PDB file of C-alpha atoms and ligand atoms in Angstrom:
ATOM      1  CA  MET A1298     -42.085 -63.402   9.268  1.00 77.00           C
ATOM      2  CA  THR A1299     -41.730 -59.636   9.305  1.00 78.00           C
ATOM      3  CA  LYS A1300     -41.572 -58.278  12.840  1.00 86.00           C
ATOM      4  CA  LEU A1301     -43.066 -54.818  13.315  1.00 94.00           C
ATOM      5  CA  PRO A1302     -41.591 -53.966  16.718  1.00 94.00           C
ATOM      6  CA  ASP A1303     -38.564 -51.772  15.978  1.00 88.00           C
ATOM      7  CA  ALA A1304     -39.104 -51.938  12.197  1.00 97.00           C
ATOM      8  CA  HIS A1305     -38.987 -48.686  10.220  1.00 98.00           C
ATOM      9  CA  VAL A1306     -42.239 -48.479   8.254  1.00 98.00           C
ATOM     10  CA  VAL A1307     -42.441 -45.865   5.472  1.00 98.00           C
ATOM     11  CA  ILE A1308     -45.964 -45.019   4.308  1.00 99.00           C
ATOM     12  CA  THR A1309     -46.706 -42.938   1.220  1.00 98.00           C
ATOM     13  CA  GLY A1310     -50.109 -41.300   1.579  1.00 98.00           C
ATOM     14  CA  GLY A1311     -49.675 -41.640   5.330  1.00 98.00           C
ATOM     15  CA  SER A1312     -51.370 -38.337   6.180  1.00 98.00           C
ATOM     16  CA  SER A1313     -54.971 -39.444   5.579  1.00 98.00           C
ATOM     17  CA  GLY A1314     -57.410 -42.333   5.425  1.00 98.00           C
ATOM     18  CA  ILE A1315     -56.069 -45.887   5.088  1.00 98.00           C
ATOM     19  CA  GLY A1316     -52.404 -44.754   5.190  1.00 98.00           C
ATOM     20  CA  LEU A1317     -52.949 -42.737   8.362  1.00 98.00           C
ATOM     21  CA  GLU A1318     -54.800 -45.551  10.165  1.00 98.00           C
ATOM     22  CA  THR A1319     -52.168 -48.071   9.055  1.00 98.00           C
ATOM     23  CA  ALA A1320     -49.520 -45.739  10.500  1.00 98.00           C
ATOM     24  CA  ARG A1321     -51.402 -45.647  13.809  1.00 98.00           C
ATOM     25  CA  ALA A1322     -51.757 -49.441  13.859  1.00 98.00           C
ATOM     26  CA  ALA A1323     -48.060 -49.953  13.038  1.00 98.00           C
ATOM     27  CA  VAL A1324     -46.983 -47.536  15.811  1.00 98.00           C
ATOM     28  CA  ALA A1325     -49.241 -49.491  18.209  1.00 98.00           C
ATOM     29  CA  ARG A1326     -47.282 -52.654  17.217  1.00 97.00           C
ATOM     30  CA  GLY A1327     -44.027 -50.930  18.180  1.00 97.00           C
ATOM     31  CA  ALA A1328     -42.848 -49.767  14.731  1.00 98.00           C
ATOM     32  CA  ARG A1329     -41.125 -46.488  13.889  1.00 98.00           C
ATOM     33  CA  VAL A1330     -43.265 -44.911  11.202  1.00 98.00           C
ATOM     34  CA  SER A1331     -42.472 -42.253   8.581  1.00 98.00           C
ATOM     35  CA  LEU A1332     -45.105 -40.520   6.483  1.00 98.00           C
ATOM     36  CA  ILE A1333     -44.839 -39.085   2.973  1.00 98.00           C
ATOM     37  CA  ALA A1334     -47.477 -36.959   1.194  1.00 98.00           C
ATOM     38  CA  ARG A1335     -47.750 -33.568  -0.541  1.00 98.00           C
ATOM     39  CA  ASP A1336     -49.484 -31.278   1.949  1.00 98.00           C
ATOM     40  CA  ALA A1337     -47.015 -30.288   4.717  1.00 98.00           C
ATOM     41  CA  GLU A1338     -49.666 -29.098   7.184  1.00 98.00           C
ATOM     42  CA  ARG A1339     -51.690 -32.297   6.944  1.00 98.00           C
ATOM     43  CA  LEU A1340     -48.485 -34.320   7.282  1.00 98.00           C
ATOM     44  CA  ALA A1341     -47.442 -32.477  10.447  1.00 98.00           C
ATOM     45  CA  ALA A1342     -50.894 -32.950  11.994  1.00 98.00           C
ATOM     46  CA  ALA A1343     -50.892 -36.666  11.090  1.00 98.00           C
ATOM     47  CA  ALA A1344     -47.383 -37.124  12.483  1.00 98.00           C
ATOM     48  CA  SER A1345     -48.271 -35.655  15.850  1.00 98.00           C
ATOM     49  CA  ASP A1346     -51.568 -37.601  15.864  1.00 98.00           C
ATOM     50  CA  VAL A1347     -49.935 -41.030  15.440  1.00 98.00           C
ATOM     51  CA  GLY A1348     -46.475 -40.305  16.893  1.00 98.00           C
ATOM     52  CA  ALA A1349     -44.565 -40.640  13.627  1.00 98.00           C
ATOM     53  CA  THR A1350     -40.763 -40.661  13.619  1.00 97.00           C
ATOM     54  CA  ALA A1351     -40.355 -38.533  10.478  1.00 98.00           C
ATOM     55  CA  THR A1352     -42.247 -36.929   7.619  1.00 98.00           C
ATOM     56  CA  ALA A1353     -41.285 -35.632   4.185  1.00 98.00           C
ATOM     57  CA  CYS A1354     -43.228 -33.864   1.444  1.00 98.00           C
ATOM     58  CA  ALA A1355     -43.304 -35.305  -2.062  1.00 98.00           C
ATOM     59  CA  ASP A1356     -45.572 -35.948  -4.996  1.00 98.00           C
ATOM     60  CA  VAL A1357     -45.231 -39.714  -5.556  1.00 98.00           C
ATOM     61  CA  ALA A1358     -45.715 -39.195  -9.292  1.00 98.00           C
ATOM     62  CA  ARG A1359     -42.382 -37.331  -9.325  1.00 98.00           C
ATOM     63  CA  PRO A1360     -39.346 -39.511  -8.620  1.00 98.00           C
ATOM     64  CA  ASP A1361     -37.194 -36.351  -8.383  1.00 98.00           C
ATOM     65  CA  GLU A1362     -39.260 -35.394  -5.300  1.00 98.00           C
ATOM     66  CA  LEU A1363     -39.958 -38.867  -3.943  1.00 98.00           C
ATOM     67  CA  ARG A1364     -36.396 -40.222  -3.848  1.00 98.00           C
ATOM     68  CA  PRO A1365     -35.011 -37.334  -1.724  1.00 98.00           C
ATOM     69  CA  ALA A1366     -38.092 -37.604   0.525  1.00 98.00           C
ATOM     70  CA  ILE A1367     -37.405 -41.298   1.109  1.00 98.00           C
ATOM     71  CA  ASP A1368     -33.698 -40.551   1.701  1.00 98.00           C
ATOM     72  CA  GLU A1369     -34.756 -37.910   4.242  1.00 98.00           C
ATOM     73  CA  VAL A1370     -36.973 -40.239   6.310  1.00 98.00           C
ATOM     74  CA  VAL A1371     -34.412 -43.056   6.059  1.00 98.00           C
ATOM     75  CA  GLY A1372     -31.818 -40.600   7.397  1.00 98.00           C
ATOM     76  CA  LYS A1373     -34.004 -40.007  10.452  1.00 97.00           C
ATOM     77  CA  GLY A1374     -35.602 -43.431  11.010  1.00 97.00           C
ATOM     78  CA  GLY A1375     -33.030 -45.857   9.596  1.00 97.00           C
ATOM     79  CA  PRO A1376     -33.286 -48.152   6.563  1.00 98.00           C
ATOM     80  CA  CYS A1377     -36.800 -48.870   5.345  1.00 98.00           C
ATOM     81  CA  ASP A1378     -37.887 -52.302   6.612  1.00 98.00           C
ATOM     82  CA  VAL A1379     -41.483 -52.021   5.421  1.00 98.00           C
ATOM     83  CA  LEU A1380     -42.836 -49.837   2.599  1.00 98.00           C
ATOM     84  CA  ILE A1381     -46.578 -49.268   2.287  1.00 98.00           C
ATOM     85  CA  THR A1382     -47.672 -47.388  -0.842  1.00 98.00           C
ATOM     86  CA  SER A1383     -51.032 -45.893   0.090  1.00 98.00           C
ATOM     87  CA  ALA A1384     -50.776 -42.590  -1.831  1.00 98.00           C
ATOM     88  CA  GLY A1385     -53.491 -42.555  -4.440  1.00 98.00           C
ATOM     89  CA  SER A1386     -56.889 -41.306  -5.420  1.00 98.00           C
ATOM     90  CA  SER A1387     -59.912 -42.449  -7.388  1.00 98.00           C
ATOM     91  CA  HIS A1388     -61.579 -40.447 -10.138  1.00 98.00           C
ATOM     92  CA  PRO A1389     -64.720 -42.238 -11.346  1.00 98.00           C
ATOM     93  CA  GLY A1390     -66.865 -41.076 -14.274  1.00 97.00           C
ATOM     94  CA  TYR A1391     -68.385 -42.123 -17.584  1.00 97.00           C
ATOM     95  CA  PHE A1392     -65.627 -43.280 -19.976  1.00 97.00           C
ATOM     96  CA  GLU A1393     -66.605 -40.913 -22.768  1.00 97.00           C
ATOM     97  CA  ARG A1394     -66.773 -37.903 -20.437  1.00 97.00           C
ATOM     98  CA  LEU A1395     -63.435 -38.341 -18.668  1.00 98.00           C
ATOM     99  CA  ASP A1396     -60.598 -36.172 -19.972  1.00 98.00           C
ATOM    100  CA  ASP A1397     -57.451 -37.897 -21.230  1.00 98.00           C
ATOM    101  CA  ALA A1398     -55.664 -36.111 -18.375  1.00 98.00           C
ATOM    102  CA  VAL A1399     -57.640 -38.124 -15.807  1.00 98.00           C
ATOM    103  CA  PHE A1400     -56.521 -41.457 -17.310  1.00 98.00           C
ATOM    104  CA  ARG A1401     -52.938 -40.230 -17.292  1.00 98.00           C
ATOM    105  CA  ASP A1402     -53.135 -38.824 -13.758  1.00 98.00           C
ATOM    106  CA  GLN A1403     -54.552 -42.075 -12.328  1.00 98.00           C
ATOM    107  CA  MET A1404     -51.647 -44.023 -13.859  1.00 98.00           C
ATOM    108  CA  ASP A1405     -49.102 -41.366 -12.802  1.00 98.00           C
ATOM    109  CA  VAL A1406     -50.163 -41.334  -9.153  1.00 98.00           C
ATOM    110  CA  ASP A1407     -51.701 -44.746  -8.431  1.00 98.00           C
ATOM    111  CA  TYR A1408     -49.396 -46.884 -10.587  1.00 98.00           C
ATOM    112  CA  PHE A1409     -46.185 -44.906 -11.201  1.00 98.00           C
ATOM    113  CA  GLY A1410     -46.367 -43.442  -7.680  1.00 98.00           C
ATOM    114  CA  THR A1411     -46.260 -47.027  -6.390  1.00 98.00           C
ATOM    115  CA  LEU A1412     -43.476 -48.021  -8.779  1.00 98.00           C
ATOM    116  CA  HIS A1413     -41.261 -45.003  -7.947  1.00 98.00           C
ATOM    117  CA  ALA A1414     -41.563 -45.642  -4.198  1.00 98.00           C
ATOM    118  CA  ILE A1415     -40.674 -49.325  -4.563  1.00 98.00           C
ATOM    119  CA  ARG A1416     -37.691 -48.556  -6.819  1.00 98.00           C
ATOM    120  CA  ALA A1417     -36.392 -46.084  -4.236  1.00 98.00           C
ATOM    121  CA  VAL A1418     -36.250 -48.656  -1.401  1.00 98.00           C
ATOM    122  CA  VAL A1419     -35.529 -51.968  -3.142  1.00 98.00           C
ATOM    123  CA  PRO A1420     -31.728 -51.576  -3.669  1.00 98.00           C
ATOM    124  CA  SER A1421     -31.215 -51.183   0.087  1.00 98.00           C
ATOM    125  CA  MET A1422     -33.580 -54.093   0.814  1.00 98.00           C
ATOM    126  CA  ILE A1423     -31.618 -56.299  -1.602  1.00 98.00           C
ATOM    127  CA  GLU A1424     -28.379 -55.243   0.061  1.00 98.00           C
ATOM    128  CA  ARG A1425     -29.798 -56.087   3.498  1.00 98.00           C
ATOM    129  CA  GLN A1426     -31.435 -59.292   2.181  1.00 97.00           C
ATOM    130  CA  ARG A1427     -34.736 -58.437   3.820  1.00 97.00           C
ATOM    131  CA  GLY A1428     -37.702 -56.132   3.542  1.00 98.00           C
ATOM    132  CA  HIS A1429     -41.429 -56.011   3.053  1.00 98.00           C
ATOM    133  CA  VAL A1430     -43.458 -54.059   0.498  1.00 98.00           C
ATOM    134  CA  VAL A1431     -47.238 -53.686   0.626  1.00 98.00           C
ATOM    135  CA  THR A1432     -48.902 -52.021  -2.343  1.00 98.00           C
ATOM    136  CA  ILE A1433     -52.491 -50.815  -2.199  1.00 98.00           C
ATOM    137  CA  SER A1434     -54.697 -51.906  -5.071  1.00 98.00           C
ATOM    138  CA  SER A1435     -58.480 -52.148  -4.663  1.00 97.00           C
ATOM    139  CA  THR A1436     -61.411 -54.489  -5.189  1.00 94.00           C
ATOM    140  CA  ALA A1437     -61.601 -52.541  -8.489  1.00 94.00           C
ATOM    141  CA  GLY A1438     -58.113 -53.928  -9.262  1.00 96.00           C
ATOM    142  CA  LEU A1439     -59.504 -57.477  -9.206  1.00 94.00           C
ATOM    143  CA  ILE A1440     -62.632 -56.965 -11.279  1.00 92.00           C
ATOM    144  CA  GLY A1441     -63.763 -54.246 -13.696  1.00 91.00           C
ATOM    145  CA  VAL A1442     -66.401 -52.038 -12.084  1.00 92.00           C
ATOM    146  CA  PHE A1443     -68.676 -49.605 -13.958  1.00 94.00           C
ATOM    147  CA  GLY A1444     -67.372 -46.019 -13.802  1.00 95.00           C
ATOM    148  CA  TYR A1445     -63.753 -46.917 -13.059  1.00 96.00           C
ATOM    149  CA  THR A1446     -62.200 -46.999 -16.561  1.00 97.00           C
ATOM    150  CA  ALA A1447     -59.462 -44.597 -15.415  1.00 98.00           C
ATOM    151  CA  TYR A1448     -58.962 -45.851 -11.831  1.00 98.00           C
ATOM    152  CA  GLY A1449     -59.455 -49.615 -12.389  1.00 97.00           C
ATOM    153  CA  PRO A1450     -56.617 -50.110 -14.906  1.00 98.00           C
ATOM    154  CA  ALA A1451     -54.191 -48.265 -12.609  1.00 98.00           C
ATOM    155  CA  LYS A1452     -55.141 -50.607  -9.743  1.00 98.00           C
ATOM    156  CA  PHE A1453     -54.918 -53.662 -12.051  1.00 98.00           C
ATOM    157  CA  ALA A1454     -51.426 -52.416 -12.934  1.00 98.00           C
ATOM    158  CA  VAL A1455     -50.504 -52.145  -9.238  1.00 98.00           C
ATOM    159  CA  ARG A1456     -51.637 -55.753  -8.789  1.00 97.00           C
ATOM    160  CA  GLY A1457     -49.663 -56.858 -11.882  1.00 97.00           C
ATOM    161  CA  LEU A1458     -46.516 -55.116 -10.695  1.00 98.00           C
ATOM    162  CA  THR A1459     -46.835 -56.601  -7.207  1.00 98.00           C
ATOM    163  CA  GLU A1460     -47.371 -60.160  -8.438  1.00 95.00           C
ATOM    164  CA  THR A1461     -44.542 -59.934 -10.974  1.00 96.00           C
ATOM    165  CA  LEU A1462     -42.063 -58.319  -8.611  1.00 98.00           C
ATOM    166  CA  ARG A1463     -42.862 -60.849  -5.866  1.00 97.00           C
ATOM    167  CA  SER A1464     -41.018 -63.665  -7.622  1.00 93.00           C
ATOM    168  CA  GLU A1465     -38.030 -61.465  -8.484  1.00 96.00           C
ATOM    169  CA  LEU A1466     -37.515 -60.250  -4.923  1.00 97.00           C
ATOM    170  CA  ALA A1467     -38.393 -63.484  -3.077  1.00 95.00           C
ATOM    171  CA  PRO A1468     -34.824 -64.892  -3.508  1.00 94.00           C
ATOM    172  CA  TYR A1469     -33.549 -61.878  -1.494  1.00 96.00           C
ATOM    173  CA  GLY A1470     -35.934 -62.566   1.392  1.00 96.00           C
ATOM    174  CA  ILE A1471     -38.126 -59.608   0.444  1.00 98.00           C
ATOM    175  CA  VAL A1472     -41.906 -60.043   0.711  1.00 98.00           C
ATOM    176  CA  VAL A1473     -44.013 -58.156  -1.850  1.00 98.00           C
ATOM    177  CA  ALA A1474     -47.711 -58.131  -1.000  1.00 98.00           C
ATOM    178  CA  CYS A1475     -50.804 -56.418  -2.335  1.00 98.00           C
ATOM    179  CA  ALA A1476     -53.758 -55.159  -0.285  1.00 98.00           C
ATOM    180  CA  TYR A1477     -57.218 -54.898  -1.850  1.00 98.00           C
ATOM    181  CA  PRO A1478     -59.368 -52.560   0.259  1.00 98.00           C
ATOM    182  CA  PRO A1479     -63.107 -52.489  -0.424  1.00 96.00           C
ATOM    183  CA  ASP A1480     -65.000 -49.151  -0.227  1.00 97.00           C
ATOM    184  CA  THR A1481     -63.584 -47.579   2.922  1.00 98.00           C
ATOM    185  CA  ARG A1482     -64.729 -44.445   4.754  1.00 98.00           C
ATOM    186  CA  THR A1483     -61.909 -41.906   4.255  1.00 98.00           C
ATOM    187  CA  PRO A1484     -61.565 -38.297   3.025  1.00 98.00           C
ATOM    188  CA  GLY A1485     -60.549 -39.772  -0.353  1.00 98.00           C
ATOM    189  CA  PHE A1486     -63.732 -41.870  -0.461  1.00 98.00           C
ATOM    190  CA  ASP A1487     -65.837 -38.747   0.225  1.00 97.00           C
ATOM    191  CA  ALA A1488     -64.151 -36.940  -2.686  1.00 98.00           C
ATOM    192  CA  GLU A1489     -64.677 -39.960  -4.939  1.00 97.00           C
ATOM    193  CA  ASN A1490     -68.382 -40.198  -4.013  1.00 97.00           C
ATOM    194  CA  ALA A1491     -68.932 -36.659  -5.302  1.00 96.00           C
ATOM    195  CA  LEU A1492     -67.879 -37.870  -8.806  1.00 97.00           C
ATOM    196  CA  LYS A1493     -69.591 -41.285  -9.022  1.00 95.00           C
ATOM    197  CA  PRO A1494     -72.102 -41.883 -11.820  1.00 94.00           C
ATOM    198  CA  PRO A1495     -75.425 -43.206 -10.428  1.00 93.00           C
ATOM    199  CA  GLU A1496     -74.691 -46.724 -11.727  1.00 94.00           C
ATOM    200  CA  THR A1497     -71.416 -46.811  -9.781  1.00 93.00           C
ATOM    201  CA  GLU A1498     -73.240 -45.427  -6.717  1.00 92.00           C
ATOM    202  CA  ARG A1499     -75.798 -48.256  -6.954  1.00 91.00           C
ATOM    203  CA  ILE A1500     -73.063 -50.909  -7.170  1.00 89.00           C
ATOM    204  CA  SER A1501     -71.246 -49.320  -4.202  1.00 89.00           C
ATOM    205  CA  ALA A1502     -74.428 -49.075  -2.139  1.00 88.00           C
ATOM    206  CA  ALA A1503     -74.849 -52.863  -2.222  1.00 84.00           C
ATOM    207  CA  ILE A1504     -71.923 -53.227   0.189  1.00 85.00           C
ATOM    208  CA  LYS A1505     -71.481 -51.168   3.349  1.00 92.00           C
ATOM    209  CA  PRO A1506     -68.182 -49.251   3.325  1.00 97.00           C
ATOM    210  CA  ARG A1507     -65.608 -50.375   5.876  1.00 97.00           C
ATOM    211  CA  GLU A1508     -63.890 -48.152   8.417  1.00 98.00           C
ATOM    212  CA  ALA A1509     -60.249 -47.263   7.675  1.00 98.00           C
ATOM    213  CA  VAL A1510     -59.273 -48.665  11.100  1.00 98.00           C
ATOM    214  CA  HIS A1511     -60.603 -52.079  10.036  1.00 98.00           C
ATOM    215  CA  VAL A1512     -58.638 -52.045   6.748  1.00 98.00           C
ATOM    216  CA  ALA A1513     -55.498 -50.865   8.580  1.00 98.00           C
ATOM    217  CA  LYS A1514     -55.798 -53.771  11.027  1.00 98.00           C
ATOM    218  CA  ALA A1515     -55.999 -56.214   8.099  1.00 98.00           C
ATOM    219  CA  ILE A1516     -52.881 -54.645   6.510  1.00 98.00           C
ATOM    220  CA  VAL A1517     -50.843 -54.843   9.718  1.00 98.00           C
ATOM    221  CA  ALA A1518     -51.994 -58.435  10.388  1.00 98.00           C
ATOM    222  CA  GLY A1519     -51.172 -59.271   6.754  1.00 98.00           C
ATOM    223  CA  ILE A1520     -47.635 -57.915   7.197  1.00 98.00           C
ATOM    224  CA  GLU A1521     -47.083 -59.865  10.414  1.00 97.00           C
ATOM    225  CA  LYS A1522     -48.319 -63.082   8.772  1.00 97.00           C
ATOM    226  CA  ASP A1523     -46.388 -62.503   5.509  1.00 96.00           C
ATOM    227  CA  ARG A1524     -49.642 -62.665   3.519  1.00 97.00           C
ATOM    228  CA  LEU A1525     -49.170 -61.945  -0.196  1.00 96.00           C
ATOM    229  CA  VAL A1526     -52.831 -61.054  -0.690  1.00 96.00           C
ATOM    230  CA  ILE A1527     -54.375 -58.829   1.967  1.00 98.00           C
ATOM    231  CA  THR A1528     -58.127 -58.342   2.091  1.00 97.00           C
ATOM    232  CA  ALA A1529     -60.429 -56.792   4.666  1.00 97.00           C
ATOM    233  CA  ASP A1530     -63.845 -58.157   3.623  1.00 94.00           C
ATOM    234  CA  VAL A1531     -65.300 -61.507   2.551  1.00 93.00           C
ATOM    235  CA  GLN A1532     -66.436 -60.410  -0.918  1.00 90.00           C
ATOM    236  CA  THR A1533     -63.001 -59.149  -1.952  1.00 93.00           C
ATOM    237  CA  ALA A1534     -61.316 -62.150  -0.315  1.00 93.00           C
ATOM    238  CA  ALA A1535     -63.525 -64.456  -2.439  1.00 91.00           C
ATOM    239  CA  LEU A1536     -62.758 -62.459  -5.598  1.00 89.00           C
ATOM    240  CA  ALA A1537     -59.023 -62.519  -4.899  1.00 91.00           C
ATOM    241  CA  ARG A1538     -59.123 -66.280  -4.313  1.00 88.00           C
ATOM    242  CA  ALA A1539     -61.191 -67.055  -7.387  1.00 84.00           C
ATOM    243  CA  ALA A1540     -59.003 -64.869  -9.588  1.00 75.00           C
ATOM    244  CA  GLY A1541     -55.903 -66.648  -8.411  1.00 74.00           C
ATOM    245  CA  LEU A1542     -57.176 -70.185  -7.781  1.00 80.00           C
ATOM    246  CA  LEU A1543     -54.062 -71.762  -9.243  1.00 77.00           C
ATOM    247  CA  GLY A1544     -51.762 -68.996  -7.954  1.00 76.00           C
ATOM    248  CA  PRO A1545     -50.108 -70.822  -5.035  1.00 79.00           C
ATOM    249  CA  TYR A1546     -49.292 -73.883  -7.200  1.00 78.00           C
ATOM    250  CA  VAL A1547     -47.994 -71.810 -10.138  1.00 75.00           C
ATOM    251  CA  ARG A1548     -45.945 -69.577  -7.809  1.00 78.00           C
ATOM    252  CA  ARG A1549     -44.310 -72.591  -6.113  1.00 84.00           C
ATOM    253  CA  THR A1550     -43.400 -74.081  -9.490  1.00 82.00           C
ATOM    254  CA  MET A1551     -41.938 -70.791 -10.778  1.00 74.00           C
ATOM    255  CA  ASP A1552     -39.961 -70.226  -7.562  1.00 85.00           C
ATOM    256  CA  ARG A1553     -38.505 -73.736  -7.891  1.00 87.00           C
ATOM    257  CA  GLN A1554     -37.406 -72.918 -11.443  1.00 81.00           C
ATOM    258  CA  VAL A1555     -35.840 -69.629 -10.333  1.00 82.00           C
ATOM    259  CA  ARG A1556     -33.911 -71.414  -7.565  1.00 87.00           C
ATOM    260  CA  ARG A1557     -32.726 -74.035 -10.065  1.00 90.00           C
ATOM    261  CA  VAL A1558     -31.393 -71.378 -12.508  1.00 85.00           C
ATOM    262  CA  ARG A1559     -29.653 -69.535  -9.678  1.00 84.00           C
ATOM    263  CA  ARG A1560     -28.045 -72.752  -8.429  1.00 90.00           C
ATOM    264  CA  GLU A1561     -26.859 -73.563 -11.961  1.00 92.00           C
ATOM    265  CA  ARG A1562     -25.355 -70.074 -12.373  1.00 89.00           C
ATOM    266  CA  SER A1563     -23.567 -69.927  -9.021  1.00 84.00           C
TER     267      SER A1563
HETATM  268  N1  NAP B   1     -61.119 -45.419   0.440  1.00 51.45           N
HETATM  269  C1  NAP B   1     -61.459 -46.405  -0.374  1.00 51.45           C
HETATM  270  O1  NAP B   1     -62.664 -46.722  -0.541  1.00 51.45           O
HETATM  271  C2  NAP B   1     -60.409 -47.187  -1.102  1.00 51.45           C
HETATM  272  C3  NAP B   1     -60.755 -48.438  -1.636  1.00 51.45           C
HETATM  273  C4  NAP B   1     -59.773 -49.171  -2.322  1.00 51.45           C
HETATM  274  C5  NAP B   1     -58.492 -48.668  -2.461  1.00 51.45           C
HETATM  275  N2  NAP B   1     -58.208 -47.442  -1.938  1.00 51.45           N
HETATM  276  C6  NAP B   1     -56.829 -46.951  -2.123  1.00 51.45           C
HETATM  277  O2  NAP B   1     -56.252 -46.749  -0.845  1.00 51.45           O
HETATM  278  C7  NAP B   1     -55.297 -45.682  -0.912  1.00 51.45           C
HETATM  279  C8  NAP B   1     -55.619 -44.644   0.146  1.00 51.45           C
HETATM  280  O3  NAP B   1     -56.900 -44.118  -0.121  1.00 51.45           O
HETATM  281  P1  NAP B   1     -57.694 -43.268   0.970  1.00 51.45           P
HETATM  282  O4  NAP B   1     -59.123 -43.486   0.698  1.00 51.45           O
HETATM  283  O5  NAP B   1     -57.124 -43.509   2.306  1.00 51.45           O
HETATM  284  O6  NAP B   1     -57.346 -41.792   0.437  1.00 51.45           O
HETATM  285  P2  NAP B   1     -57.171 -40.387   1.191  1.00 51.45           P
HETATM  286  O7  NAP B   1     -57.923 -40.340   2.464  1.00 51.45           O
HETATM  287  O8  NAP B   1     -57.501 -39.355   0.156  1.00 51.45           O
HETATM  288  O9  NAP B   1     -55.609 -40.336   1.463  1.00 51.45           O
HETATM  289  C9  NAP B   1     -54.725 -40.297   0.384  1.00 51.45           C
HETATM  290  C10 NAP B   1     -53.336 -40.010   0.873  1.00 51.45           C
HETATM  291  O10 NAP B   1     -52.460 -40.049  -0.254  1.00 51.45           O
HETATM  292  C11 NAP B   1     -51.787 -38.769  -0.362  1.00 51.45           C
HETATM  293  N3  NAP B   1     -51.603 -38.485  -1.783  1.00 51.45           N
HETATM  294  C12 NAP B   1     -52.562 -38.385  -2.745  1.00 51.45           C
HETATM  295  N4  NAP B   1     -51.986 -38.113  -3.924  1.00 51.45           N
HETATM  296  C13 NAP B   1     -50.644 -38.035  -3.699  1.00 51.45           C
HETATM  297  C14 NAP B   1     -49.530 -37.758  -4.520  1.00 51.45           C
HETATM  298  N5  NAP B   1     -49.644 -37.494  -5.841  1.00 51.45           N
HETATM  299  N6  NAP B   1     -48.296 -37.764  -3.958  1.00 51.45           N
HETATM  300  C15 NAP B   1     -48.151 -38.031  -2.639  1.00 51.45           C
HETATM  301  N7  NAP B   1     -49.171 -38.289  -1.813  1.00 51.45           N
HETATM  302  C16 NAP B   1     -50.404 -38.291  -2.336  1.00 51.45           C
HETATM  303  C17 NAP B   1     -52.691 -37.772   0.359  1.00 51.45           C
HETATM  304  O11 NAP B   1     -51.993 -36.622   0.852  1.00 51.45           O
HETATM  305  P3  NAP B   1     -51.768 -35.295  -0.046  1.00 51.45           P
HETATM  306  O12 NAP B   1     -53.050 -35.055  -0.784  1.00 51.45           O
HETATM  307  O13 NAP B   1     -51.398 -34.237   0.943  1.00 51.45           O
HETATM  308  O14 NAP B   1     -50.642 -35.625  -0.959  1.00 51.45           O
HETATM  309  C18 NAP B   1     -53.170 -38.640   1.516  1.00 51.45           C
HETATM  310  O15 NAP B   1     -52.174 -38.740   2.501  1.00 51.45           O
HETATM  311  C19 NAP B   1     -55.380 -45.145  -2.340  1.00 51.45           C
HETATM  312  O16 NAP B   1     -54.377 -45.747  -3.125  1.00 51.45           O
HETATM  313  C20 NAP B   1     -56.754 -45.605  -2.809  1.00 51.45           C
HETATM  314  O17 NAP B   1     -56.836 -45.728  -4.211  1.00 51.45           O
HETATM  315  C21 NAP B   1     -59.112 -46.690  -1.263  1.00 51.45           C
END
């Protein structure tokens, strides 16, 4: 089980919304927390708000910025024990009216931003034979939702990466988990609401948005219980379970096969 007291938790997108509240919850559990985002002023305000150990500015879509930023916070807070990739945004709209650039940007930030962050910390986690990664997908990464043709695929990709990487890093004692927040009241959610087509608004209105504090609590509890799938509401939990009904059995079988190959090769 991952212990948060004394762990160094690095959070991309830690200056706002779900990332910020997760930072606060992790600090309350005794962790040292570092925040990474683009806007330096917002980062500084967030750091003093939650009592963060370190901050660094980077665009997660740019590995040439993100890697030095991660090195910088690791230099101040020690090796990264837990990585949470919360940097991201959602740009809804009608498929035929969205620019190509939006599809690309959603993949660049939400998917590649997650990938670049994980690739920056994994070598040290493998060396230390421990670590914990939590990616942030969405309910819209479990099921296609009207209006999210640019955002949804990026969050499906985050889920695919997380599930695939899980089995590769498990032999090193590294946990790779995915959180699926439902609609959650954050500055990012407000920005997204301004772009939603009415059909997407109607679908969203059927379920009351959660508070970021509530989602953050679920993420921190998920880390402490080594949960691979982290949800914060019953609807998403049911979707996640139904989508992966055979998951636990298939995962156990695959892990057994991986262990067998490794035994044979050693
Ligand atoms: N709120 C929801 O309803 C909801 C539901 C499901 C999933 N999610 C996911 O949860 C995550 C957090 O969302 P949120 O609602 O908390 O958003 P938010 O309030 O807008 O916060 C987003 C954070 O990510 C940072 N960020 C955005 N783009 C970045 C980039 N290119 N490089 C580095 N940092 C970047 C922002 O800081 P800077 O702008 O200063 O960089 C900020 O710290 C996202 O991945 C989102 O897709 C949200």
